[in-house]
Structures are given as structure tokens and as C-alpha cells.
C-alpha positions as CSV (number, residue, x, y, z in Angstrom):
1,M,136.7,113.8,74.3
2,K,133.8,116.1,75.4
3,T,132.9,113.5,78.1
4,I,136.4,113.5,79.5
5,S,136.5,117.3,79.5
6,I,133.2,117.5,81.4
7,I,134.5,114.9,84.0
8,L,137.7,116.8,84.4
9,L,136.0,120.1,84.8
10,T,133.5,118.7,87.2
11,C,136.3,117.3,89.3
12,F,138.0,120.7,89.3
13,L,134.9,122.6,90.3
14,S,134.2,120.0,93.1
15,F,137.7,120.4,94.4
16,S,137.4,124.2,94.2
17,A,134.2,124.1,96.3
18,A,135.8,121.8,98.8
19,T,138.8,124.0,99.3
20,A,137.1,127.4,99.1
21,A,138.8,130.0,101.2
22,T,137.3,131.1,104.5
23,E,135.9,134.6,104.8
24,Q,138.9,135.9,106.7
25,E,141.2,134.3,104.1
26,V,139.3,136.1,101.4
27,V,139.7,139.4,103.3
28,N,143.4,138.8,103.8
29,Q,143.9,137.9,100.1
30,S,141.9,141.0,99.0
31,A,144.1,143.2,101.2
32,S,147.2,141.6,99.7
33,I,145.9,142.3,96.2
34,L,145.2,145.9,96.9
35,R,148.7,146.4,98.3
36,D,150.2,144.9,95.2
37,F,148.1,147.0,92.9
38,R,149.1,150.2,94.8
39,R,152.8,149.3,94.6
40,M,153.1,148.6,90.9
41,P,154.9,151.7,89.5
42,E,153.9,151.4,85.8
43,R,150.7,149.4,86.0
44,G,149.3,150.5,89.4
45,I,146.0,152.2,90.1
46,P,146.6,156.0,90.1
47,R,146.3,157.7,93.5
48,S,143.7,160.1,92.1
49,V,141.5,157.2,91.1
50,L,141.6,155.6,94.5
51,R,141.2,158.9,96.2
52,N,137.9,159.6,94.3
53,A,136.6,156.1,94.4
54,R,133.1,155.6,95.9
55,G,133.9,151.9,96.4
56,L,136.1,149.0,95.4
57,A,135.5,145.3,94.6
58,V,138.4,142.9,94.8
59,L,138.1,139.3,93.4
60,T,140.4,136.3,92.8
61,V,139.1,134.2,89.9
62,V,140.3,130.8,88.9
63,K,139.6,129.6,85.3
64,V,140.4,126.2,83.8
65,G,139.8,124.7,80.4
66,F,139.9,121.2,78.9
67,G,137.8,122.0,75.7
68,I,135.1,123.1,78.1
69,S,136.1,126.0,80.5
70,G,134.9,126.9,83.9
71,K,135.7,129.7,86.3
72,G,134.9,130.5,89.9
73,G,136.0,133.2,92.3
74,Q,135.5,135.0,95.6
75,G,136.1,138.5,96.8
76,V,134.8,141.5,98.7
77,V,133.2,144.9,98.1
78,V,133.7,147.9,100.2
79,A,132.3,151.4,100.0
80,R,133.1,154.8,101.4
81,T,130.8,156.0,104.2
82,G,130.7,159.2,106.3
83,R,133.2,157.5,108.7
84,G,135.6,156.0,106.2
85,W,135.5,152.6,104.6
86,S,132.7,150.1,105.2
87,G,133.2,146.6,106.2
88,P,133.5,143.9,103.5
89,S,130.5,142.5,101.7
90,F,131.4,139.1,100.2
91,V,130.8,138.3,96.5
92,G,131.4,135.5,94.2
93,T,131.3,134.6,90.5
94,G,131.4,131.5,88.4
95,G,130.4,130.1,85.0
96,V,131.0,127.4,82.4
97,G,131.7,127.8,78.7
98,W,132.9,126.0,75.6
99,G,136.0,126.8,73.6
100,P,139.4,125.6,72.6
101,Q,141.2,126.8,75.7
102,I,143.4,124.3,77.5
103,G,145.1,125.4,80.7
104,A,144.6,127.3,83.9
105,Q,144.6,130.9,84.9
106,I,144.4,132.8,88.2
107,T,143.4,136.4,87.8
108,E,143.2,139.1,90.5
109,F,140.7,141.8,89.7
110,V,140.2,145.2,91.3
111,F,137.0,147.1,90.3
112,V,137.0,150.8,91.2
113,L,133.4,151.9,91.7
114,N,133.4,155.5,90.5
115,T,129.7,156.4,91.1
116,S,127.1,155.9,93.8
117,G,125.1,154.0,91.3
118,A,127.8,151.4,91.0
119,V,127.9,151.0,94.7
120,R,124.1,150.7,94.8
121,A,124.3,147.9,92.2
122,F,126.5,145.9,94.6
123,S,124.1,146.8,97.5
124,K,121.0,144.8,96.3
125,D,121.8,141.4,97.7
126,G,121.5,140.0,94.2
127,N,123.5,139.8,91.0
128,V,125.6,142.5,89.3
129,T,126.4,142.1,85.6
130,I,129.6,144.0,84.8
131,G,129.0,146.3,81.8
132,A,125.2,145.9,82.0
133,D,124.2,147.0,85.5
134,A,127.0,149.5,85.4
135,S,129.2,150.7,82.6
136,A,132.8,149.4,82.8
137,A,136.1,150.3,81.1
138,A,139.8,149.6,81.6
139,G,141.1,152.1,84.1
140,P,144.0,154.4,83.7
141,V,147.3,153.1,85.1
142,G,150.4,154.5,86.7
143,R,150.6,155.6,90.3
144,D,151.4,159.3,89.4
145,V,148.9,159.6,86.5
146,Q,146.3,162.3,87.2
147,A,143.0,160.8,86.1
148,S,140.2,162.9,84.7
149,I,138.0,164.5,87.3
150,T,135.0,163.0,85.5
151,P,135.4,159.2,85.2
152,T,134.7,157.7,81.8
153,A,132.8,154.7,83.2
154,A,130.9,153.8,86.4
155,I,133.5,151.1,87.0
156,Y,137.2,151.0,86.2
157,T,138.6,147.5,85.9
158,Y,142.1,146.3,86.7
159,S,143.5,142.8,86.4
160,R,146.6,140.7,86.8
161,S,146.8,137.2,85.5
162,K,149.0,134.1,85.9
163,G,148.4,131.2,83.6
164,L,148.2,129.9,80.1
165,F,145.1,131.8,78.8
166,A,145.6,135.0,76.9
167,G,143.9,138.0,78.4
168,A,141.4,138.2,81.2
169,S,138.1,140.0,81.5
170,L,134.9,139.9,83.6
171,E,133.0,142.0,81.1
172,G,129.5,140.5,81.1
173,A,130.2,138.3,84.1
174,V,127.7,138.0,86.9
175,I,128.9,138.8,90.4
176,A,126.6,137.7,93.2
177,T,126.4,138.7,96.8
178,Q,127.3,135.8,99.1
179,K,124.7,136.2,101.8
180,T,125.8,133.1,103.8
181,A,129.4,134.4,103.9
182,N,128.2,137.8,105.1
183,A,126.2,136.1,107.9
184,R,129.1,134.0,109.0
185,Y,131.5,136.9,109.0
186,Y,129.3,139.3,110.9
187,G,127.7,136.7,113.2
188,R,124.2,137.3,112.0
189,P,122.2,137.8,108.8
190,V,123.0,141.2,107.3
191,R,122.1,142.8,104.0
192,A,124.8,144.0,101.6
193,R,123.2,147.5,101.8
194,E,123.6,147.6,105.6
195,I,127.3,146.7,105.3
196,L,128.1,149.1,102.5
197,N,126.3,152.1,103.9
198,G,128.0,151.7,107.3
199,S,124.9,150.7,109.3
200,V,126.7,147.5,110.3
201,A,130.0,148.2,112.2
202,S,133.1,146.8,110.5
203,P,134.7,144.1,112.8
204,A,138.2,144.5,114.0
205,K,139.3,141.5,111.9
206,A,138.7,143.6,108.8
207,N,141.3,146.1,109.8
208,V,143.9,144.5,107.6
209,L,141.7,145.4,104.6
210,H,141.2,148.9,105.8
211,A,144.9,149.4,106.2
212,A,145.5,148.3,102.6
213,L,142.7,150.6,101.4
214,G,144.2,153.7,103.0
215,R,142.2,156.9,102.9
């Protein structure tokens, strides 16, 4: 049974790699996720949280389980600069684990980066461990909720899932900068820090994301 599970999971991961979204598709999907999270009346991200955010990370993560479970996902990180929102820096996550789960799940995550330290963690061209490199907590919900002036964690997490698994969390997950994706999107090698501090101009093709972000 374990051998069959490994074979099935390997096939899934191979298929996922072969059908990975292009950078522009990731940007478009991230914009769509943000629009949806802003529209949800009862479970949406409060306006005050978005208004005070130093940055945002948006990811779509697919998880499957056949006795052994695997997950993988892509997304973007943006940060506020003196001229508005930065261009997108691409990130990804993945992993394999053991457990009784059987099924599949697609989860959309939005991480609100409340502090400059949280933004710096995503600016290092390396890995960020949620909850370790920056404290994380479930964020307040409701579009009209007035969140505390002082955030309770460096990162507020929000998620929406479709699938058979119960619950979804990236607590402890490692999110890595995708340097190759950044180079493809910007047409040359660029560092995550240069993107997020605004040193690299955001291309026009990222306007769909900026429109979803608002001010």
C-alpha cells in the first residue's frame, strides 16, 4: 500500500510540475484571490488591516493524500513603497508528509505582512518559515471590523479551502523565493529585495494585481 501511495503521489507531483502556471497566470490568480477576499462580507479581510499592511503574500496551494501526502504551491509577495505597491516577487512552497489523509485540497492563502520585519523576511532571496521567521496568527475578519492599531502578530493569515481535508494551515511551512520566476518576469536576474523596496520598476503587466490591491 505504501508503495502504491508513493507512486501515486510521485505521479501527482510530476503532473503538477509539468502543468505549473506561468508567472502571469500566477499574478492573475493572485489578483483574483485578493478581489474575492475583499468581497466576502463576513469572512473578508478588514479594510483597516489592508490599509495598515506593510505587504501581502498570496499563494494557491494544492495538497493531495494517499496515505502519504504532498503539497505544492505558487504565489507572489508585494510590499508598500514610497510610491505605492511594489511589483510582485514570486514564491513557492512544497512538502511531503505521512498520515491517514485521503483526498485533495486546494487552498488560497493571503498573508498580511504587518511589520517591516515580515517584509524583510521575504526580501532575502531565501526561505521564510511561517511562525518562526515571523510570528503568525489568524487575522481578524469582517470587512467593517476595526482591527487593533497594534497588530497581535507580524503576519495575519487568511485562507479559503476546497476539498476533502479538514482545515488548512501553512504554520511552519517553508516559503521560498523563486529566483528563476522573478528573472523571467522582469527579463533579467533581480533580487527579491530590489523588487519589494521598489528599486525595480513594476511592469505594466502587473497592473491587474495593483488594481486588486487598491491603496
